[in-house]
Coordinates of C-alpha atoms in Angstrom, one line a residue:
M1 CA -5.9 -10.9 21.9
Y2 CA -2.8 -8.8 21.3
A3 CA -4.8 -6.6 18.9
F4 CA -7.2 -5.8 21.7
I5 CA -4.4 -5.2 24.2
L6 CA -2.6 -2.9 21.8
R7 CA -5.6 -0.8 20.9
H8 CA -7.1 -0.5 24.4
L9 CA -4.1 -0.7 26.7
L10 CA -0.7 -0.1 25.1
M11 CA -1.6 2.4 22.4
P12 CA -3.4 4.9 24.8
V13 CA -0.2 5.0 27.0
Y14 CA 2.1 5.3 23.9
E15 CA -0.1 8.1 22.5
K16 CA -0.1 10.0 25.8
I17 CA 3.7 9.9 25.8
K18 CA 4.1 10.8 22.1
G19 CA 1.2 13.3 22.0
K20 CA -0.5 11.5 19.1
N21 CA -4.2 11.1 18.3
L22 CA -4.1 8.0 16.1
L23 CA -6.8 6.1 18.0
L24 CA -9.2 9.2 18.0
H25 CA -8.7 9.6 14.2
L26 CA -9.1 5.9 13.6
K27 CA -12.3 5.8 15.7
N28 CA -13.7 8.8 13.7
Y29 CA -12.8 7.4 10.3
E30 CA -14.3 4.0 11.2
S31 CA -17.5 5.7 12.3
N32 CA -17.7 7.4 8.9
L33 CA -18.5 4.0 7.4
A34 CA -22.0 4.3 9.0
L35 CA -22.7 7.5 7.1
S36 CA -24.7 7.8 4.0
K37 CA -23.2 8.8 0.6
E38 CA -24.7 12.3 1.0
Q39 CA -23.4 12.7 4.5
L40 CA -19.9 11.7 3.4
A41 CA -20.0 14.2 0.5
E42 CA -21.1 17.0 2.8
Q43 CA -18.4 16.2 5.3
Q44 CA -15.8 16.2 2.5
W45 CA -17.1 19.6 1.2
Q46 CA -16.9 21.2 4.7
A47 CA -13.3 19.9 5.1
L48 CA -12.4 21.2 1.7
Q49 CA -13.7 24.7 2.4
I50 CA -11.6 24.9 5.6
L51 CA -8.5 23.8 3.6
L52 CA -9.1 26.3 0.8
K53 CA -9.5 29.1 3.3
H54 CA -6.2 28.1 4.9
C55 CA -4.5 28.1 1.5
F56 CA -5.7 31.6 0.7
E57 CA -4.5 32.9 4.1
H58 CA -1.3 31.0 4.7
T59 CA 0.4 30.0 1.4
Q60 CA 2.0 32.1 -1.3
F61 CA 1.6 29.8 -4.4
Y62 CA -2.1 29.1 -4.5
P63 CA -3.6 32.7 -4.2
K64 CA -1.2 33.9 -6.9
V65 CA -2.0 31.0 -9.3
W66 CA -5.7 30.9 -8.6
A67 CA -6.1 34.6 -9.2
K68 CA -5.0 34.0 -12.8
V69 CA -8.2 31.9 -13.4
G70 CA -10.5 34.4 -11.6
I71 CA -10.6 32.7 -8.2
H72 CA -9.8 35.4 -5.5
N73 CA -11.3 33.9 -2.3
T74 CA -13.4 31.1 -1.0
D75 CA -16.6 32.8 -2.1
D76 CA -15.5 32.1 -5.7
I77 CA -15.6 28.3 -4.9
K78 CA -19.2 27.4 -4.2
S79 CA -19.2 23.8 -5.4
L80 CA -16.9 21.0 -6.6
A81 CA -17.6 22.2 -10.1
D82 CA -16.0 25.5 -9.2
F83 CA -13.2 23.6 -7.4
A84 CA -12.5 21.7 -10.6
K85 CA -11.6 25.0 -12.3
L86 CA -8.5 25.4 -10.2
P87 CA -5.3 24.6 -12.0
V88 CA -3.7 21.2 -11.3
V89 CA -0.4 21.0 -9.5
T90 CA 2.6 18.9 -10.7
K91 CA 5.8 17.7 -9.2
T92 CA 7.6 20.3 -11.2
D93 CA 5.5 23.1 -9.8
I94 CA 6.3 22.0 -6.3
T95 CA 10.0 21.5 -6.9
E96 CA 10.3 24.9 -8.6
H97 CA 8.2 26.8 -6.0
Y98 CA 8.8 24.7 -2.9
Q99 CA 8.8 27.4 -0.3
E100 CA 5.7 29.0 -1.7
F101 CA 3.7 25.8 -1.0
L102 CA 4.6 25.8 2.7
A103 CA 2.1 27.2 5.1
D104 CA 3.5 30.1 7.1
N105 CA 1.8 29.0 10.3
F106 CA 3.3 25.4 10.3
S107 CA 7.0 25.1 11.1
N108 CA 7.5 21.6 12.4
N109 CA 6.5 19.6 9.3
I110 CA 7.5 16.0 8.6
K111 CA 9.7 15.9 5.5
K112 CA 9.2 13.1 3.0
S113 CA 10.8 12.1 -0.3
T114 CA 10.2 9.6 -3.0
G115 CA 12.0 8.5 -6.2
G116 CA 8.7 7.4 -7.6
S117 CA 8.2 4.9 -10.5
T118 CA 9.6 7.5 -12.9
G119 CA 12.8 7.7 -10.9
Q120 CA 12.4 11.5 -10.6
P121 CA 13.3 12.5 -7.0
F122 CA 10.5 14.4 -5.3
S123 CA 10.3 16.0 -1.8
F124 CA 7.3 17.2 0.1
E125 CA 6.1 17.9 3.6
L126 CA 3.1 17.4 5.8
N127 CA 2.2 18.5 9.3
T128 CA 2.3 15.9 12.1
D129 CA -1.5 15.6 12.6
S130 CA -1.9 15.0 8.8
N131 CA 0.7 12.2 9.1
T132 CA -1.2 10.7 12.0
R133 CA -4.5 10.9 10.0
R134 CA -2.8 9.0 7.1
E135 CA -1.8 6.2 9.5
A136 CA -5.4 6.1 10.8
I137 CA -6.8 5.8 7.2
M138 CA -4.3 3.0 6.5
W139 CA -5.3 1.1 9.6
R140 CA -9.0 1.5 8.8
G141 CA -8.5 0.0 5.3
Y142 CA -6.2 -2.7 6.5
G143 CA -8.6 -3.4 9.4
W144 CA -11.6 -4.2 7.2
L145 CA -9.3 -6.6 5.4
G146 CA -8.1 -8.5 8.5
A147 CA -4.7 -6.8 8.8
G148 CA -5.6 -4.1 11.3
L149 CA -3.8 -2.5 14.2
G150 CA -2.1 -5.3 16.3
Q151 CA -3.0 -8.2 14.0
K152 CA -0.1 -10.6 13.6
T153 CA 1.2 -9.6 10.1
L154 CA 4.1 -10.5 8.0
Y155 CA 5.3 -7.8 5.5
L156 CA 7.2 -8.8 2.3
W157 CA 8.2 -5.2 1.7
G158 CA 11.1 -3.0 0.8
A159 CA 14.0 -2.3 3.2
D160 CA 15.6 0.9 4.2
V161 CA 18.6 2.0 2.0
G162 CA 22.0 1.8 3.6
E163 CA 23.5 0.0 6.6
P164 CA 21.6 0.8 9.8
T165 CA 23.4 1.4 13.1
L166 CA 23.0 -1.2 15.9
F167 CA 20.8 1.3 17.8
K168 CA 18.5 1.9 14.8
T169 CA 18.3 -1.9 14.2
I170 CA 17.2 -2.5 17.8
K171 CA 14.8 0.4 17.8
T172 CA 13.2 -0.7 14.5
N173 CA 12.8 -4.3 15.7
L174 CA 11.1 -3.2 18.9
Y175 CA 8.8 -0.9 16.9
H176 CA 7.7 -3.7 14.6
K177 CA 7.3 -6.0 17.6
F178 CA 5.1 -3.4 19.3
Y179 CA 2.8 -3.5 16.3
N180 CA 3.0 -7.3 16.1
R181 CA 4.5 -7.5 12.7
K182 CA 7.5 -9.1 11.0
M183 CA 9.4 -7.6 8.1
L184 CA 11.0 -9.6 5.2
N185 CA 13.1 -7.7 2.7
S186 CA 11.6 -8.1 -0.7
F187 CA 14.6 -6.5 -2.3
A188 CA 16.8 -9.4 -1.2
M189 CA 14.6 -12.2 -2.5
N190 CA 15.8 -14.1 -5.5
K191 CA 15.3 -17.5 -7.2
N192 CA 18.0 -19.0 -5.1
N193 CA 16.7 -18.1 -1.6
M194 CA 12.9 -18.3 -2.0
I195 CA 12.7 -21.4 0.2
E196 CA 14.1 -19.3 3.1
Y197 CA 11.2 -16.9 2.7
V198 CA 8.7 -19.8 2.7
K199 CA 10.3 -21.1 5.9
E200 CA 10.0 -17.7 7.5
I201 CA 6.3 -17.6 6.7
R202 CA 5.8 -21.1 8.0
T203 CA 7.6 -20.3 11.2
Y204 CA 6.0 -17.0 11.9
K205 CA 2.4 -18.1 11.0
P206 CA 1.0 -14.7 10.3
K207 CA -2.8 -14.0 10.5
A208 CA -2.2 -11.6 7.5
L209 CA 0.4 -11.1 4.8
V210 CA 1.1 -7.7 3.2
S211 CA 3.3 -7.5 0.2
Y212 CA 4.4 -5.7 -3.0
V213 CA 2.7 -7.5 -5.9
N214 CA 5.6 -8.8 -7.9
P215 CA 7.7 -10.3 -5.2
L216 CA 4.7 -12.2 -3.8
Y217 CA 3.7 -13.3 -7.3
E218 CA 7.2 -14.7 -7.9
L219 CA 7.2 -16.4 -4.6
A220 CA 3.7 -17.9 -5.4
C221 CA 5.0 -19.2 -8.7
Y222 CA 7.9 -20.9 -6.9
I223 CA 5.5 -22.5 -4.4
N224 CA 3.1 -23.7 -7.1
K225 CA 5.8 -25.0 -9.4
N226 CA 7.6 -27.0 -6.7
N227 CA 4.5 -27.9 -4.7
T228 CA 6.2 -26.3 -1.6
P229 CA 4.1 -26.4 1.5
V230 CA 3.5 -23.0 3.0
F231 CA 1.5 -21.6 5.9
S232 CA -1.8 -20.2 4.8
P233 CA -2.7 -16.8 6.4
D234 CA -6.3 -15.6 6.9
T235 CA -5.8 -12.8 4.4
I236 CA -3.3 -11.3 2.0
L237 CA -3.1 -7.6 1.0
T238 CA -1.1 -6.4 -2.0
G239 CA 0.0 -2.9 -2.8
A240 CA 2.6 -0.6 -4.4
E241 CA 2.1 -2.1 -7.9
P242 CA -0.9 -3.0 -10.1
L243 CA -2.4 -6.4 -9.2
H244 CA -3.4 -8.2 -12.4
D245 CA -6.0 -11.0 -12.4
F246 CA -3.5 -13.7 -13.3
Q247 CA -1.3 -12.7 -10.4
R248 CA -4.2 -12.8 -7.9
T249 CA -5.1 -16.3 -9.2
E250 CA -1.5 -17.5 -8.8
I251 CA -1.1 -16.1 -5.3
E252 CA -4.5 -17.4 -4.1
K253 CA -3.6 -20.8 -5.4
A254 CA -0.2 -20.8 -3.6
F255 CA -1.5 -19.6 -0.2
N256 CA -5.0 -20.9 -0.3
C257 CA -6.6 -17.7 0.9
N258 CA -8.2 -14.5 -0.5
V259 CA -6.0 -11.7 -1.9
Y260 CA -7.1 -8.1 -1.6
D261 CA -5.7 -5.2 -3.5
T262 CA -4.9 -1.8 -2.0
F263 CA -3.8 1.4 -3.8
G264 CA -1.8 4.3 -2.6
C265 CA 1.3 6.5 -3.1
R266 CA 4.0 8.0 -1.0
E267 CA 2.3 11.5 -1.1
F268 CA -1.0 10.3 0.4
M269 CA -0.4 6.8 1.7
L270 CA -3.6 4.7 1.3
M271 CA -6.0 6.0 -1.3
S272 CA -8.3 2.9 -1.7
A273 CA -8.7 -0.6 -0.5
E274 CA -10.9 -3.5 -1.7
C275 CA -13.8 -4.8 0.3
T276 CA -13.9 -8.4 1.3
E277 CA -17.4 -9.1 -0.1
Y278 CA -16.9 -8.0 -3.8
K279 CA -13.2 -7.0 -4.0
K280 CA -14.2 -3.5 -5.1
L281 CA -11.7 -0.7 -4.4
H282 CA -13.3 1.9 -2.0
T283 CA -11.7 5.4 -2.1
N284 CA -11.1 7.3 1.1
S285 CA -13.3 10.3 0.2
D286 CA -13.4 11.4 3.9
H287 CA -9.7 12.1 3.8
L288 CA -9.0 12.9 0.1
V289 CA -10.7 14.5 -2.9
I290 CA -9.9 12.1 -5.8
E291 CA -10.6 13.2 -9.4
T292 CA -9.8 11.8 -12.8
L293 CA -9.1 13.9 -15.8
S294 CA -9.1 13.2 -19.5
E295 CA -6.1 14.1 -21.8
Q296 CA -7.9 17.4 -22.4
G297 CA -8.0 18.1 -18.7
E298 CA -11.8 17.5 -18.4
S299 CA -13.2 15.7 -15.4
V300 CA -14.3 12.2 -16.3
T301 CA -15.9 9.1 -14.6
E302 CA -16.6 5.6 -15.9
Q303 CA -13.4 5.8 -18.0
S304 CA -9.7 5.9 -17.3
G305 CA -8.1 9.2 -16.5
D306 CA -5.2 10.9 -14.9
L307 CA -5.5 10.9 -11.1
V308 CA -5.7 14.3 -9.4
I309 CA -5.7 14.2 -5.6
T310 CA -6.3 16.7 -2.8
D311 CA -5.3 15.9 0.8
L312 CA -8.0 17.5 3.0
Y313 CA -5.8 17.6 6.1
N314 CA -2.2 18.4 5.0
F315 CA -2.1 22.0 6.3
G316 CA 1.7 22.1 6.5
M317 CA 2.2 21.8 2.7
P318 CA -1.2 21.7 1.1
L319 CA -1.4 19.5 -2.1
I320 CA -4.4 20.8 -4.0
R321 CA -5.4 19.0 -7.2
Y322 CA -2.1 17.3 -7.4
V323 CA -1.3 15.1 -10.4
N324 CA 0.6 12.1 -9.0
G325 CA 1.3 10.4 -12.4
D326 CA -1.1 7.5 -11.9
R327 CA -4.2 6.6 -13.9
A328 CA -7.5 5.1 -12.6
T329 CA -11.2 4.7 -13.4
L330 CA -13.7 6.1 -11.0
I331 CA -17.4 5.0 -11.1
N332 CA -20.5 6.4 -9.5
E333 CA -22.3 3.2 -8.6
P334 CA -22.6 2.1 -5.0
C335 CA -21.1 -1.2 -3.7
R336 CA -23.5 -3.8 -2.5
C337 CA -21.2 -4.5 0.5
G338 CA -22.7 -1.5 2.3
N339 CA -19.4 0.5 2.6
P340 CA -20.5 4.0 1.6
L341 CA -17.1 5.1 0.3
P342 CA -17.0 5.7 -3.5
L343 CA -15.6 3.2 -5.9
M344 CA -12.5 3.0 -8.1
S345 CA -13.2 0.3 -10.6
S346 CA -9.6 -0.1 -11.6
V347 CA -6.0 1.2 -11.2
D348 CA -4.8 1.6 -14.7
G349 CA -1.1 2.1 -14.1
R350 CA 1.1 5.1 -14.5
K351 CA 0.6 7.6 -17.3
L352 CA 4.1 6.7 -18.6
D353 CA 3.0 3.1 -18.9
I354 CA 1.3 3.9 -22.2
I355 CA 3.3 3.0 -25.3
K356 CA 3.0 5.4 -28.2
T357 CA 3.3 5.1 -32.0
P358 CA 4.5 7.7 -34.6
S359 CA 1.0 8.2 -35.9
G360 CA -0.4 9.0 -32.4
K361 CA -1.9 5.6 -31.5
T362 CA -1.5 4.5 -27.9
I363 CA -1.1 1.0 -26.4
P364 CA -2.2 0.7 -22.7
G365 CA 0.3 -0.9 -20.4
E366 CA -2.3 -3.4 -19.3
L367 CA -2.0 -5.2 -22.6
F368 CA 1.5 -6.5 -21.9
P369 CA 0.9 -8.5 -18.7
H370 CA -2.2 -10.1 -20.3
L371 CA -0.2 -10.9 -23.4
F372 CA 3.0 -12.3 -21.8
K373 CA 1.2 -14.4 -19.3
E374 CA 0.2 -16.7 -22.1
F375 CA 3.8 -17.7 -22.8
K376 CA 5.2 -20.2 -20.3
G377 CA 8.7 -19.6 -21.5
I378 CA 8.8 -16.1 -20.1
S379 CA 9.7 -15.7 -16.4
R380 CA 9.7 -11.9 -16.4
F381 CA 9.6 -9.1 -18.9
Q382 CA 9.8 -5.4 -19.4
V383 CA 8.7 -3.2 -22.3
K384 CA 10.7 0.0 -22.7
Q385 CA 10.2 2.8 -25.3
S386 CA 13.0 5.3 -25.7
K387 CA 12.2 6.3 -29.3
I388 CA 8.8 7.0 -30.8
D389 CA 9.3 4.3 -33.4
E390 CA 11.2 1.7 -31.4
V391 CA 10.4 -0.5 -28.4
H392 CA 12.8 -2.8 -26.5
I393 CA 11.3 -6.0 -25.0
F394 CA 13.5 -7.4 -22.3
I395 CA 12.8 -11.0 -21.4
I396 CA 14.0 -13.3 -18.7
A397 CA 13.4 -16.6 -20.5
N398 CA 13.4 -20.3 -19.5
E399 CA 13.9 -23.4 -21.5
K400 CA 10.3 -23.2 -22.9
F401 CA 10.8 -19.9 -24.7
S402 CA 11.1 -20.3 -28.5
K403 CA 11.5 -18.2 -31.7
E404 CA 7.8 -19.0 -32.4
D405 CA 6.9 -17.2 -29.2
Q406 CA 8.7 -14.1 -30.3
I407 CA 6.9 -14.2 -33.7
S408 CA 3.5 -14.6 -31.9
I409 CA 4.2 -11.7 -29.5
T410 CA 5.2 -9.5 -32.4
A411 CA 2.1 -10.3 -34.3
E412 CA -0.1 -9.5 -31.3
I413 CA 1.5 -6.2 -30.6
N414 CA 1.3 -5.2 -34.2
K415 CA -2.5 -5.6 -34.0
Y416 CA -2.4 -2.4 -31.9
A417 CA 0.7 -0.8 -33.3
A418 CA -0.1 -1.3 -37.0
N419 CA 3.5 -2.3 -37.7
E420 CA 4.7 1.2 -36.8
L421 CA 7.1 0.1 -34.1
N422 CA 10.4 -1.6 -34.4
L423 CA 10.3 -4.3 -31.8
K424 CA 13.7 -5.3 -30.4
F425 CA 13.7 -8.5 -28.3
E426 CA 16.6 -8.9 -25.8
L427 CA 17.1 -12.0 -23.6
V428 CA 18.6 -10.9 -20.3
E429 CA 19.6 -12.5 -17.0
D430 CA 18.0 -9.8 -14.9
I431 CA 15.7 -6.8 -15.0
P432 CA 16.6 -4.1 -12.5
L433 CA 14.0 -2.9 -10.1
T434 CA 13.2 0.8 -9.6
V435 CA 15.0 2.7 -6.8
S436 CA 11.9 2.0 -4.6
G437 CA 12.2 -1.8 -5.2
K438 CA 9.3 -2.2 -7.7
H439 CA 9.2 -3.9 -11.1
R440 CA 8.0 -1.7 -13.9
V441 CA 6.3 -3.6 -16.6
T442 CA 6.3 -0.8 -19.2
I443 CA 8.4 2.3 -19.4
C444 CA 7.8 5.1 -21.9
E445 CA 10.4 7.8 -22.2
V446 CA 9.0 9.7 -25.2

């Protein structure tokens, strides 16, 4: 009932006061789900042409750089194949040429920043309507998963850094209450206070639960290990970190409901969300142009590649073919659920998640979660490579961990590393989270 009241009564008044168009954008994006694949592609192409024209006319960076590859105006970009010839943009490019990326006809941009999984601080901007569109895309994806606008939702999520003022605390609480959601600080959760989080969930009785992957997985392990009764929501959404199959299984067992994965990043918010029928990730092609590139910079599908993203509606600081540091696999097949949005078959982690060997071999980060889940003596782990021939394996162990486990792990890794890596095991009490409150499974600094 509240979801209906919020969308049809409260939000229209709120938007009139704030001058926002969230509901209009949400309605339009939802109507796009009735389009054909061809109609979506044409809509995307039309939006892209408008954006490219804007970049030529109102930014300094893009015309200068594109001219170097023979692209002088929009007439030189007649297809997505031509578009793919444009140079990619990196965080370093933006940091070093920040002012040149800003459009000269947008002055009241919203400024954002992120530490990212690499820990490298990064700042960017977007115009206000673009920010509203991002929210609409999020609510559309969350909506088809049962956690839409106004649904009673509990978030096990990161908290703001620093000590908020009383005024900010009151304002934030009213804001969350308006959207019918409760926030639990995942940063503060530990093995000693997990029962309090379970009690909060039991008391609040959310229709939907949204969480970082690893905090929810750890809470699920606690619930299953101790047979702790917990309220079962209708749906669970995970994000911010890769969701592995063994984690999904553990969480679904604990909460007795389906778990659906979402994928996004700070620069673009939601990029894809699973469907309820087949748990396939659908990409938001009516809001973004998403590409994957091989190590040689060639466009690829049906195999893992570096993600390259273009925000079709950020006119304040256009991000054109931006490399965000993630890897994924795009596929061309349609989903049987009927959603026309294209599919992303898997999120393959960050580029830096790949462990390297002196001879040039690579070990995908996905190996390690699937390997370590087989050892009941390991509560949490992290694999970190700071030298090309050396890897540190940090383990939070319990009483079941043994020397034989270490030998087995070494043997399994050496199947892929060919004994080129010096594996150093370290038993630790804690593994620090990133500055954004996430747990990185693998880190490669070489």
